[in-house]
């Protein structure tokens, strides 16, 4: 089943959700701004994405710029920062089985579903 990690206040995330709805396949929505990631869940998603933790960070967010920009953080510290400030997590994240993508642009969703 498809899972979308979604932030309803984000335009790109809403576009991704619309794209998934068009697929007419079963899916679940996880609003991670309300139903926060656990450390293990976030690590698992990063593993499925095949990226380093910093690649999942929205580095243009004011929280990041004001508190973390130009600091050397370990992968564990970056994950803890995303857990503390979920707004920093890129979105939407689409997971299907052992694969995941950041659906920017939304057309990437079709690559995952093939």
PDB file of N, CA and C in Angstrom:
ATOM      1  N   UNK A   1       0.838  -1.185   0.000  1.00  0.00           N
ATOM      2  CA  UNK A   1       0.000   0.000   0.000  1.00  0.00           C
ATOM      3  C   UNK A   1       0.882   1.247   0.000  1.00  0.00           C
ATOM      4  N   UNK A   2       0.423   2.259  -0.655  1.00  0.00           N
ATOM      5  CA  UNK A   2       1.124   3.535  -0.735  1.00  0.00           C
ATOM      6  C   UNK A   2       0.868   4.320   0.547  1.00  0.00           C
ATOM      7  N   UNK A   3       1.920   4.940   1.056  1.00  0.00           N
ATOM      8  CA  UNK A   3       1.790   5.858   2.188  1.00  0.00           C
ATOM      9  C   UNK A   3       2.347   7.200   1.756  1.00  0.00           C
ATOM     10  N   UNK A   4       1.607   8.266   2.044  1.00  0.00           N
ATOM     11  CA  UNK A   4       2.098   9.618   1.808  1.00  0.00           C
ATOM     12  C   UNK A   4       2.303  10.279   3.162  1.00  0.00           C
ATOM     13  N   UNK A   5       3.526  10.722   3.391  1.00  0.00           N
ATOM     14  CA  UNK A   5       3.838  11.530   4.568  1.00  0.00           C
ATOM     15  C   UNK A   5       3.604  12.957   4.143  1.00  0.00           C
ATOM     16  N   UNK A   6       2.599  13.552   4.746  1.00  0.00           N
ATOM     17  CA  UNK A   6       1.944  14.738   4.211  1.00  0.00           C
ATOM     18  C   UNK A   6       1.923  15.866   5.229  1.00  0.00           C
ATOM     19  N   UNK A   7       2.070  17.103   4.721  1.00  0.00           N
ATOM     20  CA  UNK A   7       1.867  18.308   5.513  1.00  0.00           C
ATOM     21  C   UNK A   7       0.787  19.096   4.789  1.00  0.00           C
ATOM     22  N   UNK A   8      -0.383  19.138   5.355  1.00  0.00           N
ATOM     23  CA  UNK A   8      -1.531  19.747   4.678  1.00  0.00           C
ATOM     24  C   UNK A   8      -1.367  21.248   4.444  1.00  0.00           C
ATOM     25  N   UNK A   9      -0.409  21.890   5.106  1.00  0.00           N
ATOM     26  CA  UNK A   9      -0.190  23.319   4.905  1.00  0.00           C
ATOM     27  C   UNK A   9       0.764  23.601   3.748  1.00  0.00           C
ATOM     28  N   UNK A  10       1.283  22.560   3.131  1.00  0.00           N
ATOM     29  CA  UNK A  10       2.271  22.699   2.063  1.00  0.00           C
ATOM     30  C   UNK A  10       1.622  22.478   0.694  1.00  0.00           C
ATOM     31  N   UNK A  11       1.786  23.415  -0.198  1.00  0.00           N
ATOM     32  CA  UNK A  11       1.219  23.311  -1.543  1.00  0.00           C
ATOM     33  C   UNK A  11       1.742  22.089  -2.278  1.00  0.00           C
ATOM     34  N   UNK A  12       3.053  21.853  -2.233  1.00  0.00           N
ATOM     35  CA  UNK A  12       3.642  20.700  -2.940  1.00  0.00           C
ATOM     36  C   UNK A  12       3.116  19.391  -2.374  1.00  0.00           C
ATOM     37  N   UNK A  13       2.902  19.354  -1.087  1.00  0.00           N
ATOM     38  CA  UNK A  13       2.375  18.144  -0.459  1.00  0.00           C
ATOM     39  C   UNK A  13       0.918  17.913  -0.886  1.00  0.00           C
ATOM     40  N   UNK A  14       0.141  18.983  -0.942  1.00  0.00           N
ATOM     41  CA  UNK A  14      -1.252  18.850  -1.408  1.00  0.00           C
ATOM     42  C   UNK A  14      -1.297  18.407  -2.865  1.00  0.00           C
ATOM     43  N   UNK A  15      -0.388  18.923  -3.690  1.00  0.00           N
ATOM     44  CA  UNK A  15      -0.320  18.495  -5.092  1.00  0.00           C
ATOM     45  C   UNK A  15       0.022  17.011  -5.185  1.00  0.00           C
ATOM     46  N   UNK A  16       0.942  16.560  -4.351  1.00  0.00           N
ATOM     47  CA  UNK A  16       1.301  15.145  -4.326  1.00  0.00           C
ATOM     48  C   UNK A  16       0.135  14.273  -3.932  1.00  0.00           C
ATOM     49  N   UNK A  17      -0.628  14.714  -2.951  1.00  0.00           N
ATOM     50  CA  UNK A  17      -1.812  13.965  -2.520  1.00  0.00           C
ATOM     51  C   UNK A  17      -2.825  13.869  -3.660  1.00  0.00           C
ATOM     52  N   UNK A  18      -3.052  14.947  -4.380  1.00  0.00           N
ATOM     53  CA  UNK A  18      -3.973  14.912  -5.525  1.00  0.00           C
ATOM     54  C   UNK A  18      -3.494  13.919  -6.575  1.00  0.00           C
ATOM     55  N   UNK A  19      -2.196  13.890  -6.816  1.00  0.00           N
ATOM     56  CA  UNK A  19      -1.622  12.971  -7.801  1.00  0.00           C
ATOM     57  C   UNK A  19      -1.857  11.515  -7.376  1.00  0.00           C
ATOM     58  N   UNK A  20      -1.702  11.239  -6.103  1.00  0.00           N
ATOM     59  CA  UNK A  20      -1.941   9.877  -5.600  1.00  0.00           C
ATOM     60  C   UNK A  20      -3.414   9.506  -5.729  1.00  0.00           C
ATOM     61  N   UNK A  21      -4.292  10.443  -5.431  1.00  0.00           N
ATOM     62  CA  UNK A  21      -5.725  10.174  -5.552  1.00  0.00           C
ATOM     63  C   UNK A  21      -6.089   9.804  -6.993  1.00  0.00           C
ATOM     64  N   UNK A  22      -5.420  10.399  -7.964  1.00  0.00           N
ATOM     65  CA  UNK A  22      -5.688  10.097  -9.380  1.00  0.00           C
ATOM     66  C   UNK A  22      -5.291   8.674  -9.758  1.00  0.00           C
ATOM     67  N   UNK A  23      -4.385   8.083  -9.017  1.00  0.00           N
ATOM     68  CA  UNK A  23      -3.922   6.723  -9.320  1.00  0.00           C
ATOM     69  C   UNK A  23      -4.983   5.664  -9.044  1.00  0.00           C
ATOM     70  N   UNK A  24      -5.960   6.019  -8.226  1.00  0.00           N
ATOM     71  CA  UNK A  24      -7.050   5.101  -7.862  1.00  0.00           C
ATOM     72  C   UNK A  24      -6.505   3.788  -7.303  1.00  0.00           C
ATOM     73  N   UNK A  25      -5.519   3.912  -6.425  1.00  0.00           N
ATOM     74  CA  UNK A  25      -4.961   2.777  -5.700  1.00  0.00           C
ATOM     75  C   UNK A  25      -5.105   3.069  -4.204  1.00  0.00           C
ATOM     76  N   UNK A  26      -5.178   2.017  -3.398  1.00  0.00           N
ATOM     77  CA  UNK A  26      -5.300   2.261  -1.954  1.00  0.00           C
ATOM     78  C   UNK A  26      -4.059   2.980  -1.408  1.00  0.00           C
ATOM     79  N   UNK A  27      -4.299   3.907  -0.508  1.00  0.00           N
ATOM     80  CA  UNK A  27      -3.194   4.627   0.111  1.00  0.00           C
ATOM     81  C   UNK A  27      -3.597   5.091   1.499  1.00  0.00           C
ATOM     82  N   UNK A  28      -2.591   5.408   2.292  1.00  0.00           N
ATOM     83  CA  UNK A  28      -2.827   5.998   3.604  1.00  0.00           C
ATOM     84  C   UNK A  28      -2.109   7.338   3.659  1.00  0.00           C
ATOM     85  N   UNK A  29      -2.684   8.237   4.433  1.00  0.00           N
ATOM     86  CA  UNK A  29      -2.104   9.565   4.626  1.00  0.00           C
ATOM     87  C   UNK A  29      -1.579   9.644   6.050  1.00  0.00           C
ATOM     88  N   UNK A  30      -0.358  10.090   6.182  1.00  0.00           N
ATOM     89  CA  UNK A  30       0.213  10.320   7.508  1.00  0.00           C
ATOM     90  C   UNK A  30       0.608  11.784   7.597  1.00  0.00           C
ATOM     91  N   UNK A  31      -0.176  12.559   8.333  1.00  0.00           N
ATOM     92  CA  UNK A  31       0.154  13.962   8.541  1.00  0.00           C
ATOM     93  C   UNK A  31       1.203  14.011   9.647  1.00  0.00           C
ATOM     94  N   UNK A  32       2.462  14.040   9.241  1.00  0.00           N
ATOM     95  CA  UNK A  32       3.549  13.936  10.204  1.00  0.00           C
ATOM     96  C   UNK A  32       3.706  15.192  11.066  1.00  0.00           C
ATOM     97  N   UNK A  33       2.994  16.243  10.736  1.00  0.00           N
ATOM     98  CA  UNK A  33       3.005  17.439  11.587  1.00  0.00           C
ATOM     99  C   UNK A  33       2.147  17.215  12.835  1.00  0.00           C
ATOM    100  N   UNK A  34       1.193  16.308  12.750  1.00  0.00           N
ATOM    101  CA  UNK A  34       0.328  15.960  13.882  1.00  0.00           C
ATOM    102  C   UNK A  34       0.750  14.622  14.466  1.00  0.00           C
ATOM    103  N   UNK A  35       0.897  13.630  13.608  1.00  0.00           N
ATOM    104  CA  UNK A  35       1.305  12.281  14.004  1.00  0.00           C
ATOM    105  C   UNK A  35       2.804  12.166  13.714  1.00  0.00           C
ATOM    106  N   UNK A  36       3.603  12.644  14.657  1.00  0.00           N
ATOM    107  CA  UNK A  36       5.040  12.789  14.458  1.00  0.00           C
ATOM    108  C   UNK A  36       5.751  11.464  14.205  1.00  0.00           C
ATOM    109  N   UNK A  37       6.849  11.542  13.457  1.00  0.00           N
ATOM    110  CA  UNK A  37       7.730  10.401  13.251  1.00  0.00           C
ATOM    111  C   UNK A  37       8.362  10.001  14.577  1.00  0.00           C
ATOM    112  N   UNK A  38       8.602   8.720  14.746  1.00  0.00           N
ATOM    113  CA  UNK A  38       9.519   8.276  15.785  1.00  0.00           C
ATOM    114  C   UNK A  38      10.905   8.276  15.163  1.00  0.00           C
ATOM    115  N   UNK A  39      11.912   8.181  15.984  1.00  0.00           N
ATOM    116  CA  UNK A  39      13.282   8.130  15.475  1.00  0.00           C
ATOM    117  C   UNK A  39      13.460   6.951  14.522  1.00  0.00           C
ATOM    118  N   UNK A  40      12.967   5.777  14.904  1.00  0.00           N
ATOM    119  CA  UNK A  40      13.110   4.590  14.053  1.00  0.00           C
ATOM    120  C   UNK A  40      12.372   4.756  12.729  1.00  0.00           C
ATOM    121  N   UNK A  41      11.172   5.338  12.767  1.00  0.00           N
ATOM    122  CA  UNK A  41      10.416   5.548  11.528  1.00  0.00           C
ATOM    123  C   UNK A  41      11.156   6.484  10.577  1.00  0.00           C
ATOM    124  N   UNK A  42      11.691   7.566  11.120  1.00  0.00           N
ATOM    125  CA  UNK A  42      12.384   8.527  10.274  1.00  0.00           C
ATOM    126  C   UNK A  42      13.647   7.898   9.676  1.00  0.00           C
ATOM    127  N   UNK A  43      14.372   7.137  10.467  1.00  0.00           N
ATOM    128  CA  UNK A  43      15.562   6.446   9.960  1.00  0.00           C
ATOM    129  C   UNK A  43      15.187   5.464   8.854  1.00  0.00           C
ATOM    130  N   UNK A  44      14.070   4.770   9.015  1.00  0.00           N
ATOM    131  CA  UNK A  44      13.618   3.805   8.011  1.00  0.00           C
ATOM    132  C   UNK A  44      13.242   4.513   6.710  1.00  0.00           C
ATOM    133  N   UNK A  45      12.555   5.635   6.805  1.00  0.00           N
ATOM    134  CA  UNK A  45      12.186   6.396   5.609  1.00  0.00           C
ATOM    135  C   UNK A  45      13.442   6.898   4.898  1.00  0.00           C
ATOM    136  N   UNK A  46      14.402   7.399   5.651  1.00  0.00           N
ATOM    137  CA  UNK A  46      15.654   7.872   5.053  1.00  0.00           C
ATOM    138  C   UNK A  46      16.353   6.724   4.325  1.00  0.00           C
ATOM    139  N   UNK A  47      16.341   5.555   4.945  1.00  0.00           N
ATOM    140  CA  UNK A  47      16.947   4.368   4.316  1.00  0.00           C
ATOM    141  C   UNK A  47      16.228   4.032   3.005  1.00  0.00           C
ATOM    142  N   UNK A  48      14.900   4.048   3.016  1.00  0.00           N
ATOM    143  CA  UNK A  48      14.128   3.745   1.808  1.00  0.00           C
ATOM    144  C   UNK A  48      14.345   4.796   0.726  1.00  0.00           C
ATOM    145  N   UNK A  49      14.548   6.034   1.126  1.00  0.00           N
ATOM    146  CA  UNK A  49      14.829   7.102   0.168  1.00  0.00           C
ATOM    147  C   UNK A  49      16.222   6.957  -0.432  1.00  0.00           C
ATOM    148  N   UNK A  50      17.110   6.292   0.289  1.00  0.00           N
ATOM    149  CA  UNK A  50      18.476   6.119  -0.196  1.00  0.00           C
ATOM    150  C   UNK A  50      19.278   7.409  -0.168  1.00  0.00           C
ATOM    151  N   UNK A  51      19.020   8.240   0.850  1.00  0.00           N
ATOM    152  CA  UNK A  51      19.699   9.528   0.960  1.00  0.00           C
ATOM    153  C   UNK A  51      20.316   9.669   2.349  1.00  0.00           C
ATOM    154  N   UNK A  52      21.109  10.695   2.514  1.00  0.00           N
ATOM    155  CA  UNK A  52      21.622  11.015   3.842  1.00  0.00           C
ATOM    156  C   UNK A  52      20.597  11.910   4.543  1.00  0.00           C
ATOM    157  N   UNK A  53      20.626  11.945   5.866  1.00  0.00           N
ATOM    158  CA  UNK A  53      19.636  12.765   6.582  1.00  0.00           C
ATOM    159  C   UNK A  53      19.601  14.230   6.149  1.00  0.00           C
ATOM    160  N   UNK A  54      20.736  14.826   5.866  1.00  0.00           N
ATOM    161  CA  UNK A  54      20.745  16.247   5.481  1.00  0.00           C
ATOM    162  C   UNK A  54      19.979  16.487   4.188  1.00  0.00           C
ATOM    163  N   UNK A  55      19.891  15.491   3.324  1.00  0.00           N
ATOM    164  CA  UNK A  55      19.165  15.648   2.065  1.00  0.00           C
ATOM    165  C   UNK A  55      17.653  15.697   2.268  1.00  0.00           C
ATOM    166  N   UNK A  56      17.189  15.353   3.454  1.00  0.00           N
ATOM    167  CA  UNK A  56      15.766  15.412   3.761  1.00  0.00           C
ATOM    168  C   UNK A  56      15.390  16.719   4.465  1.00  0.00           C
ATOM    169  N   UNK A  57      16.389  17.531   4.772  1.00  0.00           N
ATOM    170  CA  UNK A  57      16.165  18.778   5.508  1.00  0.00           C
ATOM    171  C   UNK A  57      15.833  19.918   4.546  1.00  0.00           C
ATOM    172  N   UNK A  58      14.834  20.683   4.916  1.00  0.00           N
ATOM    173  CA  UNK A  58      14.483  21.906   4.192  1.00  0.00           C
ATOM    174  C   UNK A  58      15.404  23.020   4.712  1.00  0.00           C
ATOM    175  N   UNK A  59      16.553  23.146   4.084  1.00  0.00           N
ATOM    176  CA  UNK A  59      17.593  24.039   4.592  1.00  0.00           C
ATOM    177  C   UNK A  59      17.296  25.524   4.379  1.00  0.00           C
ATOM    178  N   UNK A  60      16.210  25.833   3.685  1.00  0.00           N
ATOM    179  CA  UNK A  60      15.843  27.243   3.497  1.00  0.00           C
ATOM    180  C   UNK A  60      14.820  27.714   4.530  1.00  0.00           C
ATOM    181  N   UNK A  61      14.394  26.806   5.390  1.00  0.00           N
ATOM    182  CA  UNK A  61      13.460  27.180   6.466  1.00  0.00           C
ATOM    183  C   UNK A  61      14.189  28.056   7.488  1.00  0.00           C
ATOM    184  N   UNK A  62      13.487  29.032   8.038  1.00  0.00           N
ATOM    185  CA  UNK A  62      14.103  29.951   8.990  1.00  0.00           C
ATOM    186  C   UNK A  62      14.639  29.223  10.229  1.00  0.00           C
ATOM    187  N   UNK A  63      13.961  28.181  10.668  1.00  0.00           N
ATOM    188  CA  UNK A  63      14.444  27.416  11.829  1.00  0.00           C
ATOM    189  C   UNK A  63      15.849  26.895  11.552  1.00  0.00           C
ATOM    190  N   UNK A  64      16.066  26.352  10.366  1.00  0.00           N
ATOM    191  CA  UNK A  64      17.376  25.810  10.012  1.00  0.00           C
ATOM    192  C   UNK A  64      18.408  26.936   9.896  1.00  0.00           C
ATOM    193  N   UNK A  65      18.054  27.965   9.164  1.00  0.00           N
ATOM    194  CA  UNK A  65      18.987  29.066   8.921  1.00  0.00           C
ATOM    195  C   UNK A  65      19.424  29.708  10.240  1.00  0.00           C
ATOM    196  N   UNK A  66      18.476  29.965  11.117  1.00  0.00           N
ATOM    197  CA  UNK A  66      18.773  30.673  12.365  1.00  0.00           C
ATOM    198  C   UNK A  66      19.510  29.814  13.387  1.00  0.00           C
ATOM    199  N   UNK A  67      19.328  28.498  13.343  1.00  0.00           N
ATOM    200  CA  UNK A  67      19.869  27.654  14.409  1.00  0.00           C
ATOM    201  C   UNK A  67      20.937  26.648  13.985  1.00  0.00           C
ATOM    202  N   UNK A  68      20.956  26.266  12.698  1.00  0.00           N
ATOM    203  CA  UNK A  68      21.810  25.143  12.302  1.00  0.00           C
ATOM    204  C   UNK A  68      22.708  25.396  11.102  1.00  0.00           C
ATOM    205  N   UNK A  69      22.401  26.414  10.321  1.00  0.00           N
ATOM    206  CA  UNK A  69      23.198  26.673   9.113  1.00  0.00           C
ATOM    207  C   UNK A  69      24.672  26.859   9.500  1.00  0.00           C
ATOM    208  N   UNK A  70      25.539  26.266   8.698  1.00  0.00           N
ATOM    209  CA  UNK A  70      26.992  26.340   8.883  1.00  0.00           C
ATOM    210  C   UNK A  70      27.500  25.605  10.121  1.00  0.00           C
ATOM    211  N   UNK A  71      26.653  24.824  10.762  1.00  0.00           N
ATOM    212  CA  UNK A  71      27.108  23.989  11.878  1.00  0.00           C
ATOM    213  C   UNK A  71      27.361  22.586  11.356  1.00  0.00           C
ATOM    214  N   UNK A  72      28.365  21.943  11.903  1.00  0.00           N
ATOM    215  CA  UNK A  72      28.637  20.556  11.533  1.00  0.00           C
ATOM    216  C   UNK A  72      27.849  19.653  12.466  1.00  0.00           C
ATOM    217  N   UNK A  73      26.847  18.989  11.899  1.00  0.00           N
ATOM    218  CA  UNK A  73      26.003  18.089  12.679  1.00  0.00           C
ATOM    219  C   UNK A  73      26.189  16.664  12.183  1.00  0.00           C
ATOM    220  N   UNK A  74      26.162  15.725  13.100  1.00  0.00           N
ATOM    221  CA  UNK A  74      26.212  14.312  12.718  1.00  0.00           C
ATOM    222  C   UNK A  74      24.857  13.916  12.137  1.00  0.00           C
ATOM    223  N   UNK A  75      24.814  12.767  11.498  1.00  0.00           N
ATOM    224  CA  UNK A  75      23.541  12.263  10.964  1.00  0.00           C
ATOM    225  C   UNK A  75      22.525  12.128  12.089  1.00  0.00           C
ATOM    226  N   UNK A  76      22.953  11.627  13.237  1.00  0.00           N
ATOM    227  CA  UNK A  76      22.046  11.459  14.378  1.00  0.00           C
ATOM    228  C   UNK A  76      21.507  12.808  14.856  1.00  0.00           C
ATOM    229  N   UNK A  77      22.356  13.827  14.877  1.00  0.00           N
ATOM    230  CA  UNK A  77      21.910  15.158  15.298  1.00  0.00           C
ATOM    231  C   UNK A  77      20.931  15.758  14.291  1.00  0.00           C
ATOM    232  N   UNK A  78      21.148  15.510  13.025  1.00  0.00           N
ATOM    233  CA  UNK A  78      20.221  16.006  12.001  1.00  0.00           C
ATOM    234  C   UNK A  78      18.872  15.325  12.150  1.00  0.00           C
ATOM    235  N   UNK A  79      18.865  14.033  12.378  1.00  0.00           N
ATOM    236  CA  UNK A  79      17.604  13.308  12.593  1.00  0.00           C
ATOM    237  C   UNK A  79      16.890  13.842  13.821  1.00  0.00           C
ATOM    238  N   UNK A  80      17.613  14.048  14.906  1.00  0.00           N
ATOM    239  CA  UNK A  80      16.999  14.599  16.124  1.00  0.00           C
ATOM    240  C   UNK A  80      16.414  15.982  15.868  1.00  0.00           C
ATOM    241  N   UNK A  81      17.093  16.774  15.058  1.00  0.00           N
ATOM    242  CA  UNK A  81      16.591  18.111  14.727  1.00  0.00           C
ATOM    243  C   UNK A  81      15.287  18.016  13.941  1.00  0.00           C
ATOM    244  N   UNK A  82      15.217  17.096  12.980  1.00  0.00           N
ATOM    245  CA  UNK A  82      13.971  16.923  12.217  1.00  0.00           C
ATOM    246  C   UNK A  82      12.847  16.419  13.114  1.00  0.00           C
ATOM    247  N   UNK A  83      13.167  15.584  14.080  1.00  0.00           N
ATOM    248  CA  UNK A  83      12.143  15.098  15.006  1.00  0.00           C
ATOM    249  C   UNK A  83      11.630  16.247  15.880  1.00  0.00           C
ATOM    250  N   UNK A  84      12.536  17.115  16.282  1.00  0.00           N
ATOM    251  CA  UNK A  84      12.153  18.263  17.118  1.00  0.00           C
ATOM    252  C   UNK A  84      11.360  19.295  16.323  1.00  0.00           C
ATOM    253  N   UNK A  85      11.757  19.474  15.046  1.00  0.00           N
ATOM    254  CA  UNK A  85      11.117  20.461  14.167  1.00  0.00           C
ATOM    255  C   UNK A  85      10.659  19.770  12.881  1.00  0.00           C
ATOM    256  N   UNK A  86       9.515  19.077  12.901  1.00  0.00           N
ATOM    257  CA  UNK A  86       9.077  18.346  11.707  1.00  0.00           C
ATOM    258  C   UNK A  86       8.864  19.226  10.478  1.00  0.00           C
ATOM    259  N   UNK A  87       8.698  20.515  10.682  1.00  0.00           N
ATOM    260  CA  UNK A  87       8.560  21.440   9.548  1.00  0.00           C
ATOM    261  C   UNK A  87       9.792  21.400   8.650  1.00  0.00           C
ATOM    262  N   UNK A  88      10.918  20.960   9.190  1.00  0.00           N
ATOM    263  CA  UNK A  88      12.159  20.903   8.426  1.00  0.00           C
ATOM    264  C   UNK A  88      12.213  19.735   7.451  1.00  0.00           C
ATOM    265  N   UNK A  89      11.276  18.804   7.547  1.00  0.00           N
ATOM    266  CA  UNK A  89      11.301  17.605   6.702  1.00  0.00           C
ATOM    267  C   UNK A  89      10.722  17.923   5.327  1.00  0.00           C
ATOM    268  N   UNK A  90      11.490  17.578   4.287  1.00  0.00           N
ATOM    269  CA  UNK A  90      10.999  17.734   2.909  1.00  0.00           C
ATOM    270  C   UNK A  90       9.712  16.939   2.735  1.00  0.00           C
ATOM    271  N   UNK A  91       8.856  17.434   1.880  1.00  0.00           N
ATOM    272  CA  UNK A  91       7.586  16.760   1.639  1.00  0.00           C
ATOM    273  C   UNK A  91       7.104  17.036   0.238  1.00  0.00           C
ATOM    274  N   UNK A  92       6.196  16.192  -0.202  1.00  0.00           N
ATOM    275  CA  UNK A  92       5.694  14.983   0.436  1.00  0.00           C
ATOM    276  C   UNK A  92       6.647  13.801   0.213  1.00  0.00           C
ATOM    277  N   UNK A  93       6.611  12.884   1.132  1.00  0.00           N
ATOM    278  CA  UNK A  93       7.368  11.645   0.992  1.00  0.00           C
ATOM    279  C   UNK A  93       6.361  10.554   0.671  1.00  0.00           C
ATOM    280  N   UNK A  94       6.632   9.811  -0.388  1.00  0.00           N
ATOM    281  CA  UNK A  94       5.757   8.719  -0.804  1.00  0.00           C
ATOM    282  C   UNK A  94       6.521   7.415  -0.620  1.00  0.00           C
ATOM    283  N   UNK A  95       5.889   6.464   0.068  1.00  0.00           N
ATOM    284  CA  UNK A  95       6.521   5.172   0.331  1.00  0.00           C
ATOM    285  C   UNK A  95       5.645   4.075  -0.258  1.00  0.00           C
ATOM    286  N   UNK A  96       6.300   3.156  -0.933  1.00  0.00           N
ATOM    287  CA  UNK A  96       5.635   1.959  -1.454  1.00  0.00           C
ATOM    288  C   UNK A  96       6.590   0.800  -1.223  1.00  0.00           C
ATOM    289  N   UNK A  97       6.245  -0.059  -0.282  1.00  0.00           N
ATOM    290  CA  UNK A  97       7.108  -1.191   0.042  1.00  0.00           C
ATOM    291  C   UNK A  97       8.445  -0.725   0.576  1.00  0.00           C
ATOM    292  N   UNK A  98       9.517  -1.164  -0.068  1.00  0.00           N
ATOM    293  CA  UNK A  98      10.871  -0.818   0.370  1.00  0.00           C
ATOM    294  C   UNK A  98      11.447   0.381  -0.377  1.00  0.00           C
ATOM    295  N   UNK A  99      10.607   1.053  -1.174  1.00  0.00           N
ATOM    296  CA  UNK A  99      11.062   2.210  -1.937  1.00  0.00           C
ATOM    297  C   UNK A  99      10.328   3.458  -1.474  1.00  0.00           C
ATOM    298  N   UNK A 100      10.999   4.587  -1.631  1.00  0.00           N
ATOM    299  CA  UNK A 100      10.382   5.861  -1.279  1.00  0.00           C
ATOM    300  C   UNK A 100      10.973   6.961  -2.150  1.00  0.00           C
ATOM    301  N   UNK A 101      10.210   8.038  -2.290  1.00  0.00           N
ATOM    302  CA  UNK A 101      10.679   9.217  -3.018  1.00  0.00           C
ATOM    303  C   UNK A 101      10.184  10.473  -2.306  1.00  0.00           C
ATOM    304  N   UNK A 102      10.889  11.553  -2.539  1.00  0.00           N
ATOM    305  CA  UNK A 102      10.361  12.875  -2.205  1.00  0.00           C
ATOM    306  C   UNK A 102       9.698  13.335  -3.487  1.00  0.00           C
ATOM    307  N   UNK A 103       8.408  13.532  -3.457  1.00  0.00           N
ATOM    308  CA  UNK A 103       7.627  13.784  -4.676  1.00  0.00           C
ATOM    309  C   UNK A 103       7.656  15.253  -5.078  1.00  0.00           C
ATOM    310  N   UNK A 104       8.826  15.718  -5.419  1.00  0.00           N
ATOM    311  CA  UNK A 104       9.048  17.061  -5.954  1.00  0.00           C
ATOM    312  C   UNK A 104       9.858  16.900  -7.209  1.00  0.00           C
ATOM    313  N   UNK A 105       9.297  17.049  -8.338  1.00  0.00           N
ATOM    314  CA  UNK A 105       7.905  17.410  -8.617  1.00  0.00           C
ATOM    315  C   UNK A 105       6.979  16.206  -8.441  1.00  0.00           C
ATOM    316  N   UNK A 106       5.700  16.488  -8.436  1.00  0.00           N
ATOM    317  CA  UNK A 106       4.692  15.444  -8.196  1.00  0.00           C
ATOM    318  C   UNK A 106       4.747  14.320  -9.218  1.00  0.00           C
ATOM    319  N   UNK A 107       5.262  14.587 -10.410  1.00  0.00           N
ATOM    320  CA  UNK A 107       5.345  13.568 -11.460  1.00  0.00           C
ATOM    321  C   UNK A 107       6.264  12.414 -11.072  1.00  0.00           C
ATOM    322  N   UNK A 108       7.116  12.619 -10.083  1.00  0.00           N
ATOM    323  CA  UNK A 108       7.998  11.538  -9.620  1.00  0.00           C
ATOM    324  C   UNK A 108       7.198  10.384  -9.016  1.00  0.00           C
ATOM    325  N   UNK A 109       5.988  10.635  -8.597  1.00  0.00           N
ATOM    326  CA  UNK A 109       5.162   9.583  -7.993  1.00  0.00           C
ATOM    327  C   UNK A 109       4.962   8.436  -8.987  1.00  0.00           C
ATOM    328  N   UNK A 110       4.758   8.766 -10.247  1.00  0.00           N
ATOM    329  CA  UNK A 110       4.550   7.735 -11.264  1.00  0.00           C
ATOM    330  C   UNK A 110       5.769   6.835 -11.412  1.00  0.00           C
ATOM    331  N   UNK A 111       6.981   7.392 -11.208  1.00  0.00           N
ATOM    332  CA  UNK A 111       8.203   6.598 -11.263  1.00  0.00           C
ATOM    333  C   UNK A 111       8.191   5.511 -10.175  1.00  0.00           C
ATOM    334  N   UNK A 112       7.709   5.873  -9.026  1.00  0.00           N
ATOM    335  CA  UNK A 112       7.670   4.941  -7.897  1.00  0.00           C
ATOM    336  C   UNK A 112       6.624   3.851  -8.101  1.00  0.00           C
ATOM    337  N   UNK A 113       5.499   4.202  -8.688  1.00  0.00           N
ATOM    338  CA  UNK A 113       4.352   3.281  -8.806  1.00  0.00           C
ATOM    339  C   UNK A 113       4.528   2.270  -9.925  1.00  0.00           C
ATOM    340  N   UNK A 114       5.324   2.576 -10.927  1.00  0.00           N
ATOM    341  CA  UNK A 114       5.495   1.662 -12.071  1.00  0.00           C
ATOM    342  C   UNK A 114       5.719   0.244 -11.655  1.00  0.00           C
TER     343      UNK A 114
END
